[in-house]
Amino acid sequence: MSPVFVPAQLLERLCAEIGTSNVIADDQGLDLISRTCIPYRELPGVGVFPINVEQVQAVVRLAGEFDVPVWPVSTGKNWGYGEKSACYPGGITMVLERMTRIWHVDEELAYAVVEPGVTYKQLNDYLKENHPSLWADVAGTTQYASVIGNALDKGRGLTPYADHFNAMCGMDVVLADGSLLQTGGGPVDGNQCRHVYKWGLGPYLDGVFAQSNLGIVVKSGVWLMPAPESFDWAVFEYTGAVGQFPQLIDDLRRLVFAGAVRARPHIANDFAMMCIVSQYPYAALDGKRCLSDEAMASWRKKHGVARWTFGCGLYGTAAEVRFQRRYLRRVLGRYGRVQFLGVAAEDTLLGRLARKVAPFINRMMGKSDAFMEALVPGINLFKGIPTDHFARQVYFKSHQEKPRQNIDPARDQCGFLWIGPVVPFTSGHVMAALKLAKEIFDRHEFDMFVELIVEGPRSMIMLLGVFYERNDPDDAARARGWYEETRFSFIAKGYPPYRTTTMSMPGSSDINPVSRDFLAAIKRAVDTQNLIAPGRYGTPGRGGRAAE
Amino acid sequence: MSPVFVPAQLLERLCAEIGTSNVIADDQGLDLISRTCIPYRELPGVGVFPINVEQVQAVVRLAGEFDVPVWPVSTGKNWGYGEKSACYPGGITMVLERMTRIWHVDEELAYAVVEPGVTYKQLNDYLKENHPSLWADVAGTTQYASVIGNALDKGRGLTPYADHFNAMCGMDVVLADGSLLQTGGGPVDGNQCRHVYKWGLGPYLDGVFAQSNLGIVVKSGVWLMPAPESFDWAVFEYTGAVGQFPQLIDDLRRLVFAGAVRARPHIANDFAMMCIVSQYPYAALDGKRCLSDEAMASWRKKHGVARWTFGCGLYGTAAEVRFQRRYLRRVLGRYGRVQFLGVAAEDTLLGRLARKVAPFINRMMGKSDAFMEALVPGINLFKGIPTDHFARQVYFKSHQEKPRQNIDPARDQCGFLWIGPVVPFTSGHVMAALKLAKEIFDRHEFDMFVELIVEGPRSMIMLLGVFYERNDPDDAARARGWYEETRFSFIAKGYPPYRTTTMSMPGSSDINPVSRDFLAAIKRAVDTQNLIAPGRYGTPGRGGRAAE
């Protein structure tokens, strides 16, 4: 575990430039920062934790001088996608979690300017304290994830501002030669518009830094949502016949187009809900590696979980929210049960009362008590309030109990893996994709986890996942087999994933050779030594296992 | 006027490859395609009109073989910004107006896939005939402008889909080596998502082809708007005290944030409205070069024009439109007169009645009859129905009468020039920018034309323009002086323009040197001979007047 790819002299220079406390080179430290949930992992030669832009620039310049690659991550909480591991062994891993400045919040124009170490929790706390009229959309993952990191990976939240990359506007980017690029057009200093107008003057550049290795984003504008006058929250449980589900998909698309659904719900299947409200029922496996339909049905029944469930925030004036409520009740009511429970998260007398009464109703409805625990955090996600409640679910199979705090599934070696093919938002496409997914889950004997994420009115991201034994090589191989078959089969059907894991970087752009070559030419031009994250998203590597 | 920069052999080969009828090299033809409204113009060596992708590729390959640059335009109807003229003399001008295929319209997912020669009129006619439930946003310019061309220049419309570049999704782009890049991630063939999910897999590439010379966009997905259940149209006239105007700006921002204003109105000052409803009152000039405040006031009064006017579409269910109406009446009513006239464009008994009655009311309100003529086209713009009615305004000073049809101000040598600085959407910024604009108009003795374009809740584009004598060198110099001072003064205040004219390409990226150099490196990498539109948006030229 020695830092094989990092010369001793570079280590010294790094310590001199950014301070010994911001450099990690001991075995234990390197082990910790390279732990993953996915069945793939590489050890870096050294880990650096720069605290400001100048330090990022200093590291990049040193990397160039010693010709050693730099793998930047924000906080590396992209659990199930690759965490902090590079796609090659050795080199410098740069963790930006100590760059935690909130530079500016503009209340009138509703945006913040933040560094990559700013987490959902930090931003939310800051807003609640100083600008309570503004909400920041958050991902359903841990509250300690990076706002910028998630956005650059095209992560998603749940409010009308769910498209995190779309909410970025005006970035500061350290390039491979150490220079600082400020996007958003106009003069570098004094430009009043870089964080309020997206497209700038000339080509729009922010886009090329998403899922990219063309530079290191060290600061960005992030659009915030003015708190609506009124808010409510619906929970929908599907009780219709199986054959009705396609119709629900088409109706839901129309609701999104019409603006009756402004939130971006995740429609969870039964298994995805079970992860939240239960522990894995190993006893029901009956010698198999995944639950039979019967075992699944009885487990579902025990906890009162529907086949499909989703929550949905309602936003607007009181009149608009009333209208949305009516509209949702009318349309969704055809397919199942819709309840409006926004009040339960309110800090009012009515809210406290609702929280008192809810557990009894919940039990009467035959539901597991864990539903109640999820209620307030679930509602809050739609108000931009982050939580670790749902990140805990990933412990449900690998650990006997979900931890109450200090969640870190990479550290704790929970094995899981995500893939999210993009699927056009029509019943035809969604049903075809669900069928394909089910076949592949069955073939690899994994329980089917799926969330249909409403990306917008035109597409869904079909989030699929498996849980496996992180430290059992056979099970890891099985998970990888499932992943690769899912990936290639969905691509072959025309549904490429919205994101790729670190283990699948090599060749991930081969599905579009002209685009791959176009990007490779750009990379060579702006990073002549191929210093920053070589190989990321299928760009050329530098040698080593994952290269070329 | 001979094609100095194009060797005879290239001309022959072009004719052989794409057909003589698609090549123009005679003096008259070259003169016609290079006429401009801006005070700048270059003659190309040859004009080509490819009819399909293969022809575009053939021209680019020939250009490479002969090392001659290609200046691509869609239909070149970007009047007042540069039309079809290159920013250097000679070379090949490529006009894509004969690529007029509508490849596909998806009614469920609300998008079209079109070629650059498809005009607003063609797309709208096609939709009305085949998919009446879909609306395509249109620019206020001529109905014969290119949907793709306007979007690539970041042009604007008026409906909720006003951000034309934002509505592009998934492009086919011919690169400088003649290869065809298909953006939108995934496999080239069979990808079901390229036109429904914007960000693709890996870096987002569409953005680098906006206001760009990195490739020639030959096809693109364009998102369409499902026709709302209900529609209405408000016209607002400002009658408040001058000191109230800043408050209106802040209130308007709140209306846009709240979604009570979903359209993207253009708030026209008195002069901008006068262009529409009147001819220029030369008699009132009184020996000066622009109207005095008194002359302006009396002209305004004669036609019943307010200091500020805008139209605004209302969209949604009947209940939502009612709500928007109430909200607009309450807020805008503080500052002036709001009327809801959507019915006047309806093909119903009530609509016909309204159109019958309106002229009388109009006259009673002391308004010029020309208001009535503008009413229905004005409402229709907010329904995505294009018109030449407003493009006619640019004739109002250079010609005695506005033509009724066959509008082509470049051919007809109307002199005018636009610049649109981006300004944050707060009263502080907008008032500072208006003051600055007024000073510069006054200094150059031009009447102040301004439209405050609601770009979104966070920014406005302050469209400023002048009308001058196209063929009077002194007046052209005055227009250019006004333009350059406006441009530099606004940049210095932090309000860079959203778009630049062809005459101002050289140096237009110097306001951000790191970004300029980053783009120049990319350009060198993907267009090694600098073939496509050298010099566009401040990228390096190839020599000649506008180069370097």
PDB file of C-alpha atoms in Angstrom, chain A residues 252-464:
ATOM      1  CA  LEU A 252     -48.333  11.425 -14.916  1.00  0.00           C
ATOM      2  CA  ARG A 253     -46.488  12.817 -17.942  1.00  0.00           C
ATOM      3  CA  ARG A 254     -49.512  14.982 -18.698  1.00  0.00           C
ATOM      4  CA  LEU A 255     -49.583  16.212 -15.094  1.00  0.00           C
ATOM      5  CA  VAL A 256     -45.926  17.207 -15.359  1.00  0.00           C
ATOM      6  CA  PHE A 257     -46.411  18.952 -18.715  1.00  0.00           C
ATOM      7  CA  ALA A 258     -49.413  20.801 -17.301  1.00  0.00           C
ATOM      8  CA  GLY A 259     -47.471  21.946 -14.246  1.00  0.00           C
ATOM      9  CA  ALA A 260     -49.884  20.207 -11.877  1.00  0.00           C
ATOM     10  CA  VAL A 261     -46.839  18.233 -10.785  1.00  0.00           C
ATOM     11  CA  ARG A 262     -43.990  20.702 -10.304  1.00  0.00           C
ATOM     12  CA  ALA A 263     -41.924  18.469  -8.039  1.00  0.00           C
ATOM     13  CA  ARG A 264     -39.743  15.714  -9.462  1.00  0.00           C
ATOM     14  CA  PRO A 265     -40.949  12.590  -7.635  1.00  0.00           C
ATOM     15  CA  HIS A 266     -39.195   9.239  -7.461  1.00  0.00           C
ATOM     16  CA  ILE A 267     -41.662   6.417  -7.969  1.00  0.00           C
ATOM     17  CA  ALA A 268     -40.308   3.605  -5.831  1.00  0.00           C
ATOM     18  CA  ASN A 269     -41.210  -0.035  -6.350  1.00  0.00           C
ATOM     19  CA  ASP A 270     -42.029  -2.252  -3.394  1.00  0.00           C
ATOM     20  CA  PHE A 271     -38.458  -3.415  -2.861  1.00  0.00           C
ATOM     21  CA  ALA A 272     -37.121   0.152  -2.892  1.00  0.00           C
ATOM     22  CA  MET A 273     -39.669   1.045  -0.207  1.00  0.00           C
ATOM     23  CA  MET A 274     -38.818  -2.060   1.810  1.00  0.00           C
ATOM     24  CA  CYS A 275     -35.188  -0.949   2.078  1.00  0.00           C
ATOM     25  CA  ILE A 276     -36.465   2.130   3.875  1.00  0.00           C
ATOM     26  CA  VAL A 277     -38.996   0.577   6.223  1.00  0.00           C
ATOM     27  CA  SER A 278     -37.389  -2.787   6.957  1.00  0.00           C
ATOM     28  CA  GLN A 279     -34.302  -5.029   7.233  1.00  0.00           C
ATOM     29  CA  TYR A 280     -33.591  -7.673   4.623  1.00  0.00           C
ATOM     30  CA  PRO A 281     -35.593 -10.854   5.403  1.00  0.00           C
ATOM     31  CA  TYR A 282     -32.788 -13.382   5.005  1.00  0.00           C
ATOM     32  CA  ALA A 283     -35.017 -16.032   6.582  1.00  0.00           C
ATOM     33  CA  ALA A 284     -37.417 -15.782   3.663  1.00  0.00           C
ATOM     34  CA  LEU A 285     -34.746 -16.530   1.076  1.00  0.00           C
ATOM     35  CA  ASP A 286     -35.301 -20.234   1.370  1.00  0.00           C
ATOM     36  CA  GLY A 287     -31.868 -21.122   0.040  1.00  0.00           C
ATOM     37  CA  LYS A 288     -32.152 -18.795  -2.938  1.00  0.00           C
ATOM     38  CA  ARG A 289     -30.195 -15.624  -3.586  1.00  0.00           C
ATOM     39  CA  CYS A 290     -33.224 -13.394  -4.012  1.00  0.00           C
ATOM     40  CA  LEU A 291     -36.797 -13.408  -2.799  1.00  0.00           C
ATOM     41  CA  SER A 292     -39.446 -15.388  -4.633  1.00  0.00           C
ATOM     42  CA  ASP A 293     -42.547 -13.518  -5.773  1.00  0.00           C
ATOM     43  CA  GLU A 294     -44.424 -15.121  -2.869  1.00  0.00           C
ATOM     44  CA  ALA A 295     -41.817 -14.158  -0.275  1.00  0.00           C
ATOM     45  CA  MET A 296     -41.782 -10.641  -1.647  1.00  0.00           C
ATOM     46  CA  ALA A 297     -45.585 -10.430  -1.494  1.00  0.00           C
ATOM     47  CA  SER A 298     -45.770 -11.601   2.077  1.00  0.00           C
ATOM     48  CA  TRP A 299     -42.951  -9.290   3.176  1.00  0.00           C
ATOM     49  CA  ARG A 300     -44.677  -6.375   1.422  1.00  0.00           C
ATOM     50  CA  LYS A 301     -47.940  -7.213   3.110  1.00  0.00           C
ATOM     51  CA  LYS A 302     -46.363  -7.439   6.526  1.00  0.00           C
ATOM     52  CA  HIS A 303     -45.164  -3.844   6.291  1.00  0.00           C
ATOM     53  CA  GLY A 304     -48.134  -2.477   4.386  1.00  0.00           C
ATOM     54  CA  VAL A 305     -46.084  -1.448   1.365  1.00  0.00           C
ATOM     55  CA  ALA A 306     -47.761  -0.875  -1.996  1.00  0.00           C
ATOM     56  CA  ARG A 307     -46.337  -2.020  -5.322  1.00  0.00           C
ATOM     57  CA  TRP A 308     -45.431   1.547  -6.183  1.00  0.00           C
ATOM     58  CA  THR A 309     -45.176   4.554  -3.873  1.00  0.00           C
ATOM     59  CA  PHE A 310     -44.158   8.155  -4.308  1.00  0.00           C
ATOM     60  CA  GLY A 311     -44.213  11.448  -2.497  1.00  0.00           C
ATOM     61  CA  CYS A 312     -44.788  14.741  -4.273  1.00  0.00           C
ATOM     62  CA  GLY A 313     -44.440  18.338  -3.127  1.00  0.00           C
ATOM     63  CA  LEU A 314     -47.055  20.938  -4.098  1.00  0.00           C
ATOM     64  CA  TYR A 315     -45.912  24.540  -4.518  1.00  0.00           C
ATOM     65  CA  GLY A 316     -47.476  27.922  -5.200  1.00  0.00           C
ATOM     66  CA  THR A 317     -49.970  30.341  -3.787  1.00  0.00           C
ATOM     67  CA  ALA A 318     -52.663  28.840  -1.585  1.00  0.00           C
ATOM     68  CA  ALA A 319     -55.019  28.875  -4.568  1.00  0.00           C
ATOM     69  CA  GLU A 320     -52.514  27.117  -6.801  1.00  0.00           C
ATOM     70  CA  VAL A 321     -51.790  24.439  -4.240  1.00  0.00           C
ATOM     71  CA  ARG A 322     -55.522  23.871  -3.843  1.00  0.00           C
ATOM     72  CA  PHE A 323     -55.778  23.489  -7.582  1.00  0.00           C
ATOM     73  CA  GLN A 324     -52.872  21.028  -7.696  1.00  0.00           C
ATOM     74  CA  ARG A 325     -54.446  19.031  -4.885  1.00  0.00           C
ATOM     75  CA  ARG A 326     -57.713  18.732  -6.766  1.00  0.00           C
ATOM     76  CA  TYR A 327     -55.956  17.830  -9.981  1.00  0.00           C
ATOM     77  CA  LEU A 328     -53.763  15.158  -8.357  1.00  0.00           C
ATOM     78  CA  ARG A 329     -56.663  13.666  -6.452  1.00  0.00           C
ATOM     79  CA  ARG A 330     -58.726  13.433  -9.596  1.00  0.00           C
ATOM     80  CA  VAL A 331     -56.046  11.852 -11.788  1.00  0.00           C
ATOM     81  CA  LEU A 332     -54.041   9.749  -9.347  1.00  0.00           C
ATOM     82  CA  GLY A 333     -57.160   8.688  -7.502  1.00  0.00           C
ATOM     83  CA  ARG A 334     -57.926   6.411 -10.451  1.00  0.00           C
ATOM     84  CA  TYR A 335     -54.888   4.315  -9.664  1.00  0.00           C
ATOM     85  CA  GLY A 336     -54.574   4.234  -5.921  1.00  0.00           C
ATOM     86  CA  ARG A 337     -54.611   6.158  -2.687  1.00  0.00           C
ATOM     87  CA  VAL A 338     -53.556   9.811  -2.523  1.00  0.00           C
ATOM     88  CA  GLN A 339     -53.132  11.467   0.857  1.00  0.00           C
ATOM     89  CA  PHE A 340     -52.129  15.053   1.532  1.00  0.00           C
ATOM     90  CA  LEU A 341     -49.884  15.145   4.570  1.00  0.00           C
ATOM     91  CA  GLY A 342     -47.881  18.358   4.250  1.00  0.00           C
ATOM     92  CA  VAL A 343     -49.205  19.552   7.577  1.00  0.00           C
ATOM     93  CA  ALA A 344     -47.331  16.779   9.385  1.00  0.00           C
ATOM     94  CA  ALA A 345     -44.009  18.572   8.840  1.00  0.00           C
ATOM     95  CA  GLU A 346     -45.295  21.936  10.009  1.00  0.00           C
ATOM     96  CA  ASP A 347     -44.121  23.511  13.215  1.00  0.00           C
ATOM     97  CA  THR A 348     -47.662  24.487  14.182  1.00  0.00           C
ATOM     98  CA  LEU A 349     -50.264  23.246  16.587  1.00  0.00           C
ATOM     99  CA  LEU A 350     -51.960  21.452  13.720  1.00  0.00           C
ATOM    100  CA  GLY A 351     -48.651  19.924  12.707  1.00  0.00           C
ATOM    101  CA  ARG A 352     -47.965  18.637  16.208  1.00  0.00           C
ATOM    102  CA  LEU A 353     -51.461  17.234  16.374  1.00  0.00           C
ATOM    103  CA  ALA A 354     -51.051  15.501  13.015  1.00  0.00           C
ATOM    104  CA  ARG A 355     -47.814  13.927  14.191  1.00  0.00           C
ATOM    105  CA  LYS A 356     -49.557  12.688  17.338  1.00  0.00           C
ATOM    106  CA  VAL A 357     -52.445  11.097  15.486  1.00  0.00           C
ATOM    107  CA  ALA A 358     -50.572   9.766  12.471  1.00  0.00           C
ATOM    108  CA  PRO A 359     -49.024   6.673  14.106  1.00  0.00           C
ATOM    109  CA  PHE A 360     -52.439   5.348  15.073  1.00  0.00           C
ATOM    110  CA  ILE A 361     -53.842   5.862  11.598  1.00  0.00           C
ATOM    111  CA  ASN A 362     -50.695   4.345  10.168  1.00  0.00           C
ATOM    112  CA  ARG A 363     -51.119   1.215  12.258  1.00  0.00           C
ATOM    113  CA  MET A 364     -54.800   1.026  11.407  1.00  0.00           C
ATOM    114  CA  MET A 365     -53.797   1.046   7.752  1.00  0.00           C
ATOM    115  CA  GLY A 366     -51.607  -1.983   8.440  1.00  0.00           C
ATOM    116  CA  LYS A 367     -48.370  -0.165   7.997  1.00  0.00           C
ATOM    117  CA  SER A 368     -45.028  -0.713   9.670  1.00  0.00           C
ATOM    118  CA  ASP A 369     -44.035   1.938  12.257  1.00  0.00           C
ATOM    119  CA  ALA A 370     -40.984   2.740  10.126  1.00  0.00           C
ATOM    120  CA  PHE A 371     -43.335   4.607   7.787  1.00  0.00           C
ATOM    121  CA  MET A 372     -43.864   7.164  10.522  1.00  0.00           C
ATOM    122  CA  GLU A 373     -40.160   7.702  10.965  1.00  0.00           C
ATOM    123  CA  ALA A 374     -39.769   8.391   7.264  1.00  0.00           C
ATOM    124  CA  LEU A 375     -42.707  10.791   7.045  1.00  0.00           C
ATOM    125  CA  VAL A 376     -41.229  14.082   8.212  1.00  0.00           C
ATOM    126  CA  PRO A 377     -37.808  13.588   6.585  1.00  0.00           C
ATOM    127  CA  GLY A 378     -39.640  12.553   3.418  1.00  0.00           C
ATOM    128  CA  ILE A 379     -41.779  15.679   3.362  1.00  0.00           C
ATOM    129  CA  ASN A 380     -38.787  17.847   4.198  1.00  0.00           C
ATOM    130  CA  LEU A 381     -36.821  16.630   1.190  1.00  0.00           C
ATOM    131  CA  PHE A 382     -39.461  18.333  -0.939  1.00  0.00           C
ATOM    132  CA  LYS A 383     -38.741  21.571   0.928  1.00  0.00           C
ATOM    133  CA  GLY A 384     -35.013  21.305   0.338  1.00  0.00           C
ATOM    134  CA  ILE A 385     -34.215  20.114   3.855  1.00  0.00           C
ATOM    135  CA  PRO A 386     -31.568  17.378   3.712  1.00  0.00           C
ATOM    136  CA  THR A 387     -31.567  14.239   5.812  1.00  0.00           C
ATOM    137  CA  ASP A 388     -29.574  11.082   6.383  1.00  0.00           C
ATOM    138  CA  HIS A 389     -32.747   9.112   6.919  1.00  0.00           C
ATOM    139  CA  PHE A 390     -32.864   7.631   3.439  1.00  0.00           C
ATOM    140  CA  ALA A 391     -29.113   7.133   3.031  1.00  0.00           C
ATOM    141  CA  ARG A 392     -29.444   4.659   5.905  1.00  0.00           C
ATOM    142  CA  GLN A 393     -31.378   2.268   3.683  1.00  0.00           C
ATOM    143  CA  VAL A 394     -28.175   1.003   2.061  1.00  0.00           C
ATOM    144  CA  TYR A 395     -27.252  -0.728   5.337  1.00  0.00           C
ATOM    145  CA  PHE A 396     -30.440  -2.790   5.324  1.00  0.00           C
ATOM    146  CA  LYS A 397     -28.895  -5.930   3.881  1.00  0.00           C
ATOM    147  CA  SER A 398     -25.228  -5.815   4.886  1.00  0.00           C
ATOM    148  CA  HIS A 399     -25.790  -4.782   8.513  1.00  0.00           C
ATOM    149  CA  GLN A 400     -28.137  -6.077  11.168  1.00  0.00           C
ATOM    150  CA  GLU A 401     -29.316  -2.611  11.971  1.00  0.00           C
ATOM    151  CA  LYS A 402     -29.249   0.723  10.218  1.00  0.00           C
ATOM    152  CA  PRO A 403     -27.040   3.216  12.046  1.00  0.00           C
ATOM    153  CA  ARG A 404     -28.767   6.261  13.531  1.00  0.00           C
ATOM    154  CA  GLN A 405     -25.896   8.632  12.781  1.00  0.00           C
ATOM    155  CA  ASN A 406     -22.443   8.909  11.289  1.00  0.00           C
ATOM    156  CA  ILE A 407     -23.537   7.183   8.101  1.00  0.00           C
ATOM    157  CA  ASP A 408     -20.694   6.188   5.804  1.00  0.00           C
ATOM    158  CA  PRO A 409     -21.462   3.094   3.769  1.00  0.00           C
ATOM    159  CA  ALA A 410     -18.119   3.201   1.959  1.00  0.00           C
ATOM    160  CA  ARG A 411     -16.235   3.173   5.232  1.00  0.00           C
ATOM    161  CA  ASP A 412     -18.601   0.533   6.566  1.00  0.00           C
ATOM    162  CA  GLN A 413     -18.304  -1.580   3.423  1.00  0.00           C
ATOM    163  CA  CYS A 414     -21.927  -1.790   2.401  1.00  0.00           C
ATOM    164  CA  GLY A 415     -21.924  -3.241  -1.101  1.00  0.00           C
ATOM    165  CA  PHE A 416     -24.293  -1.633  -3.606  1.00  0.00           C
ATOM    166  CA  LEU A 417     -24.285  -0.296  -7.100  1.00  0.00           C
ATOM    167  CA  TRP A 418     -26.523   2.044  -9.132  1.00  0.00           C
ATOM    168  CA  ILE A 419     -27.290   2.491 -12.779  1.00  0.00           C
ATOM    169  CA  GLY A 420     -29.819   4.952 -14.181  1.00  0.00           C
ATOM    170  CA  PRO A 421     -30.809   4.472 -17.806  1.00  0.00           C
ATOM    171  CA  VAL A 422     -32.700   7.382 -19.343  1.00  0.00           C
ATOM    172  CA  VAL A 423     -36.073   6.371 -20.720  1.00  0.00           C
ATOM    173  CA  PRO A 424     -38.530   8.538 -22.680  1.00  0.00           C
ATOM    174  CA  PHE A 425     -41.542   9.353 -20.525  1.00  0.00           C
ATOM    175  CA  THR A 426     -44.163   7.236 -22.293  1.00  0.00           C
ATOM    176  CA  SER A 427     -45.830   4.066 -21.113  1.00  0.00           C
ATOM    177  CA  GLY A 428     -44.460   2.191 -24.104  1.00  0.00           C
ATOM    178  CA  HIS A 429     -40.843   2.988 -23.306  1.00  0.00           C
ATOM    179  CA  VAL A 430     -41.189   2.709 -19.536  1.00  0.00           C
ATOM    180  CA  MET A 431     -42.904  -0.690 -19.655  1.00  0.00           C
ATOM    181  CA  ALA A 432     -40.358  -2.039 -22.150  1.00  0.00           C
ATOM    182  CA  ALA A 433     -37.531  -0.828 -19.944  1.00  0.00           C
ATOM    183  CA  LEU A 434     -39.087  -2.286 -16.775  1.00  0.00           C
ATOM    184  CA  LYS A 435     -39.470  -5.645 -18.493  1.00  0.00           C
ATOM    185  CA  LEU A 436     -35.869  -5.598 -19.636  1.00  0.00           C
ATOM    186  CA  ALA A 437     -34.657  -4.655 -16.161  1.00  0.00           C
ATOM    187  CA  LYS A 438     -36.663  -7.438 -14.532  1.00  0.00           C
ATOM    188  CA  GLU A 439     -35.226 -10.072 -16.850  1.00  0.00           C
ATOM    189  CA  ILE A 440     -31.698  -9.034 -15.999  1.00  0.00           C
ATOM    190  CA  PHE A 441     -32.369  -8.870 -12.249  1.00  0.00           C
ATOM    191  CA  ASP A 442     -33.857 -12.371 -12.441  1.00  0.00           C
ATOM    192  CA  ARG A 443     -30.994 -13.740 -14.502  1.00  0.00           C
ATOM    193  CA  HIS A 444     -28.478 -12.576 -11.900  1.00  0.00           C
ATOM    194  CA  GLU A 445     -30.735 -13.487  -8.980  1.00  0.00           C
ATOM    195  CA  PHE A 446     -30.943 -10.046  -7.454  1.00  0.00           C
ATOM    196  CA  ASP A 447     -34.053  -8.475  -5.971  1.00  0.00           C
ATOM    197  CA  MET A 448     -35.322  -5.744  -8.272  1.00  0.00           C
ATOM    198  CA  PHE A 449     -34.777  -2.241  -6.905  1.00  0.00           C
ATOM    199  CA  VAL A 450     -36.211   0.473  -9.108  1.00  0.00           C
ATOM    200  CA  GLU A 451     -37.100   4.122  -8.741  1.00  0.00           C
ATOM    201  CA  LEU A 452     -38.691   5.871 -11.711  1.00  0.00           C
ATOM    202  CA  ILE A 453     -37.308   9.365 -11.367  1.00  0.00           C
ATOM    203  CA  VAL A 454     -39.355  12.057 -13.075  1.00  0.00           C
ATOM    204  CA  GLU A 455     -36.561  13.912 -14.861  1.00  0.00           C
ATOM    205  CA  GLY A 456     -38.942  16.297 -16.566  1.00  0.00           C
ATOM    206  CA  PRO A 457     -42.013  15.968 -18.764  1.00  0.00           C
ATOM    207  CA  ARG A 458     -40.058  14.188 -21.495  1.00  0.00           C
ATOM    208  CA  SER A 459     -37.894  11.616 -19.728  1.00  0.00           C
ATOM    209  CA  MET A 460     -37.515   9.414 -16.693  1.00  0.00           C
ATOM    210  CA  ILE A 461     -34.328   8.149 -15.152  1.00  0.00           C
ATOM    211  CA  MET A 462     -34.905   4.520 -14.273  1.00  0.00           C
ATOM    212  CA  LEU A 463     -32.704   4.102 -11.229  1.00  0.00           C
ATOM    213  CA  LEU A 464     -31.810   0.429 -10.783  1.00  0.00           C
TER     214      LEU A 464
END
